[in-house]
Amino acid sequence: MGNIVLIGMPGCGKSTVGVLLAKALGMDFVDTDVVFQAKEGKKLQRIIDEIGIDAFLAREQEAILGFSCDKTVIATGGSVVYGEQAMKHLHETGVVVYIRLPYAEIERRLSNLATRGVTLREGQSLYDLYQERIPLYEKEADIVMDTAGFEIEQTVASIARRIEALNGASYGG
């Protein structure tokens, strides 16, 4: 059994869904943002503020490339899709699930971008970032999960069903 890698915009629910999905499937769970913060000894926003977005993305990719696990649900940072090598590594270890939400819902969920650790470039709006990333998430996804209007339990159950169908019910059994 491999990993389940969750990608998507900040605020789409990767961490929340990931914990519950791991529990439902009897897998481990890890949030790469939390691992990265622990490694750096700082919160994401502070890292971005201190070293800049490009250096942050390079370090994020390094952290992902040094990451090794199996039978784990992995919630990634929203910017992971910028790292081509990181995404290749994640694809080699499991199935990549894009949790897709409409922009209006993402905007509603992200109340304070200044402290969230979102890699917004100067002059870039959240909408601009959303438009920039959507094609990247769709390109990288093995499974696209539209979760608009879903309760968290519905999202978890839907992902579990899709994963089991993809892998011949090899997960959680």
CSV table of C-alpha atoms in Angstrom, one decimal:
chain,number,residue,atom,x,y,z
A,1,MET,CA,0.0,0.0,0.0
A,2,GLY,CA,1.3,3.4,-0.9
A,3,ASN,CA,0.7,6.9,0.2
A,4,ILE,CA,-2.2,9.2,-0.4
A,5,VAL,CA,-1.0,12.7,-1.2
A,6,LEU,CA,-3.4,15.6,-0.8
A,7,ILE,CA,-2.8,18.8,-2.9
A,8,GLY,CA,-4.9,21.9,-3.3
A,9,MET,CA,-5.2,25.6,-2.4
A,10,PRO,CA,-4.6,26.8,1.2
A,11,GLY,CA,-8.0,26.5,3.0
A,12,CYS,CA,-9.3,23.6,0.9
A,13,GLY,CA,-9.1,21.2,3.9
A,14,LYS,CA,-6.1,19.1,3.1
A,15,SER,CA,-5.0,18.8,6.8
A,16,THR,CA,-8.5,18.3,8.2
A,17,VAL,CA,-9.5,15.8,5.5
A,18,GLY,CA,-6.1,14.1,5.8
A,19,VAL,CA,-6.4,13.3,9.5
A,20,LEU,CA,-9.9,11.8,9.1
A,21,LEU,CA,-9.0,9.9,5.9
A,22,ALA,CA,-5.9,8.4,7.6
A,23,LYS,CA,-8.1,7.3,10.5
A,24,ALA,CA,-10.8,5.9,8.2
A,25,LEU,CA,-8.2,3.9,6.2
A,26,GLY,CA,-6.0,2.8,9.1
A,27,MET,CA,-3.0,4.8,7.8
A,28,ASP,CA,-0.6,7.3,9.3
A,29,PHE,CA,-0.9,11.0,8.7
A,30,VAL,CA,1.6,13.8,8.2
A,31,ASP,CA,1.3,17.4,7.3
A,32,THR,CA,4.4,18.6,5.3
A,33,ASP,CA,3.9,22.2,6.4
A,34,VAL,CA,4.2,21.1,10.1
A,35,VAL,CA,7.3,18.9,9.3
A,36,PHE,CA,8.8,21.8,7.4
A,37,GLN,CA,8.1,24.3,10.2
A,38,ALA,CA,9.7,21.9,12.7
A,39,LYS,CA,12.8,21.5,10.6
A,40,GLU,CA,13.2,25.2,10.1
A,41,GLY,CA,12.2,26.1,13.7
A,42,LYS,CA,9.9,28.8,12.5
A,43,LYS,CA,6.3,29.4,11.2
A,44,LEU,CA,5.8,29.3,7.4
A,45,GLN,CA,5.1,33.0,7.2
A,46,ARG,CA,8.2,34.0,9.1
A,47,ILE,CA,10.3,31.8,6.8
A,48,ILE,CA,8.7,33.4,3.7
A,49,ASP,CA,9.3,36.9,5.2
A,50,GLU,CA,12.9,36.2,6.0
A,51,ILE,CA,14.1,34.4,2.9
A,52,GLY,CA,11.6,35.3,0.2
A,53,ILE,CA,9.3,33.1,-1.8
A,54,ASP,CA,11.8,31.6,-4.3
A,55,ALA,CA,14.1,30.4,-1.5
A,56,PHE,CA,11.1,29.2,0.5
A,57,LEU,CA,9.9,27.1,-2.5
A,58,ALA,CA,13.4,25.7,-2.9
A,59,ARG,CA,13.6,24.7,0.7
A,60,GLU,CA,10.0,23.3,0.6
A,61,GLN,CA,11.0,21.1,-2.3
A,62,GLU,CA,14.2,19.9,-0.5
A,63,ALA,CA,12.1,19.0,2.5
A,64,ILE,CA,9.7,17.0,0.3
A,65,LEU,CA,12.6,15.2,-1.4
A,66,GLY,CA,14.0,14.2,1.9
A,67,PHE,CA,10.7,12.8,3.0
A,68,SER,CA,10.1,9.1,3.1
A,69,CYS,CA,7.1,7.2,4.4
A,70,ASP,CA,4.6,4.5,3.4
A,71,LYS,CA,0.9,3.9,4.1
A,72,THR,CA,0.6,7.5,5.0
A,73,VAL,CA,-1.9,10.3,4.1
A,74,ILE,CA,0.2,13.3,3.3
A,75,ALA,CA,-1.3,16.8,3.4
A,76,THR,CA,1.0,19.1,1.4
A,77,GLY,CA,1.5,22.8,1.4
A,78,GLY,CA,-0.5,24.5,-1.3
A,79,SER,CA,2.7,25.6,-3.1
A,80,VAL,CA,4.2,22.1,-3.4
A,81,VAL,CA,3.0,21.9,-7.1
A,82,TYR,CA,5.7,24.5,-8.0
A,83,GLY,CA,8.4,21.9,-7.2
A,84,GLU,CA,8.6,19.6,-10.2
A,85,GLN,CA,11.0,17.2,-8.5
A,86,ALA,CA,9.0,17.2,-5.3
A,87,MET,CA,5.8,16.3,-7.3
A,88,LYS,CA,7.7,13.5,-9.1
A,89,HIS,CA,8.8,12.1,-5.7
A,90,LEU,CA,5.3,12.3,-4.3
A,91,HIS,CA,3.8,10.5,-7.4
A,92,GLU,CA,6.4,7.8,-7.1
A,93,THR,CA,5.2,7.1,-3.5
A,94,GLY,CA,1.5,7.2,-3.9
A,95,VAL,CA,-1.7,8.6,-5.5
A,96,VAL,CA,-2.1,12.3,-5.7
A,97,VAL,CA,-5.6,13.7,-4.9
A,98,TYR,CA,-6.5,17.3,-5.7
A,99,ILE,CA,-9.1,18.7,-3.3
A,100,ARG,CA,-10.8,21.3,-5.5
A,101,LEU,CA,-13.0,24.1,-4.2
A,102,PRO,CA,-14.4,27.1,-6.0
A,103,TYR,CA,-12.6,30.4,-5.4
A,104,ALA,CA,-15.4,31.9,-3.4
A,105,GLU,CA,-15.1,29.2,-0.8
A,106,ILE,CA,-11.3,29.4,-0.6
A,107,GLU,CA,-11.6,33.2,-0.1
A,108,ARG,CA,-14.2,32.7,2.6
A,109,ARG,CA,-12.0,30.2,4.5
A,110,LEU,CA,-8.8,32.3,4.3
A,111,SER,CA,-9.5,35.1,6.7
A,112,ASN,CA,-5.9,36.2,7.4
A,113,LEU,CA,-3.4,35.8,4.5
A,114,ALA,CA,-0.8,37.9,6.3
A,115,THR,CA,-0.1,35.1,8.8
A,116,ARG,CA,-1.1,32.0,6.9
A,117,GLY,CA,2.1,31.3,5.1
A,118,VAL,CA,0.7,31.7,1.6
A,119,THR,CA,3.3,32.4,-1.1
A,120,LEU,CA,1.7,35.5,-2.6
A,121,ARG,CA,4.1,37.6,-4.6
A,122,GLU,CA,4.0,41.4,-4.4
A,123,GLY,CA,0.9,42.8,-6.1
A,124,GLN,CA,-0.6,39.3,-6.5
A,125,SER,CA,-4.1,38.7,-5.3
A,126,LEU,CA,-5.5,35.5,-3.9
A,127,TYR,CA,-7.6,35.2,-7.0
A,128,ASP,CA,-4.5,35.6,-9.2
A,129,LEU,CA,-2.8,32.8,-7.2
A,130,TYR,CA,-5.9,30.6,-7.5
A,131,GLN,CA,-5.9,31.1,-11.3
A,132,GLU,CA,-2.2,30.4,-11.5
A,133,ARG,CA,-2.3,27.2,-9.4
A,134,ILE,CA,-5.5,25.5,-10.8
A,135,PRO,CA,-3.8,24.2,-14.0
A,136,LEU,CA,-0.9,22.9,-11.9
A,137,TYR,CA,-3.1,21.0,-9.4
A,138,GLU,CA,-5.1,19.6,-12.3
A,139,LYS,CA,-2.0,18.5,-14.1
A,140,GLU,CA,-0.6,16.7,-11.1
A,141,ALA,CA,-3.8,15.1,-9.9
A,142,ASP,CA,-4.4,11.4,-10.2
A,143,ILE,CA,-7.8,12.0,-8.7
A,144,VAL,CA,-9.7,15.3,-8.7
A,145,MET,CA,-12.2,15.6,-5.9
A,146,ASP,CA,-14.8,18.4,-6.2
A,147,THR,CA,-15.8,19.1,-2.6
A,148,ALA,CA,-18.0,22.2,-3.0
A,149,GLY,CA,-21.0,21.7,-0.7
A,150,PHE,CA,-19.6,18.6,0.9
A,151,GLU,CA,-19.4,18.1,4.7
A,152,ILE,CA,-16.0,16.9,5.8
A,153,GLU,CA,-17.3,13.3,6.3
A,154,GLN,CA,-18.7,13.2,2.7
A,155,THR,CA,-15.3,14.4,1.4
A,156,VAL,CA,-13.4,11.7,3.4
A,157,ALA,CA,-15.8,9.0,2.3
A,158,SER,CA,-15.7,10.1,-1.4
A,159,ILE,CA,-11.9,10.2,-1.4
A,160,ALA,CA,-11.7,6.7,0.3
A,161,ARG,CA,-14.1,5.3,-2.3
A,162,ARG,CA,-12.1,6.8,-5.2
A,163,ILE,CA,-8.8,5.5,-3.8
A,164,GLU,CA,-10.2,2.0,-3.2
A,165,ALA,CA,-11.7,1.9,-6.8
A,166,LEU,CA,-8.3,3.1,-8.2
A,167,ASN,CA,-6.4,0.5,-6.2
A,168,GLY,CA,-8.8,-2.4,-6.3
A,169,ALA,CA,-9.9,-1.9,-2.7
A,170,SER,CA,-6.3,-2.4,-1.4
A,171,TYR,CA,-6.6,0.5,1.1
A,172,GLY,CA,-7.9,0.2,4.5
A,173,GLY,CA,-8.6,-3.5,4.3
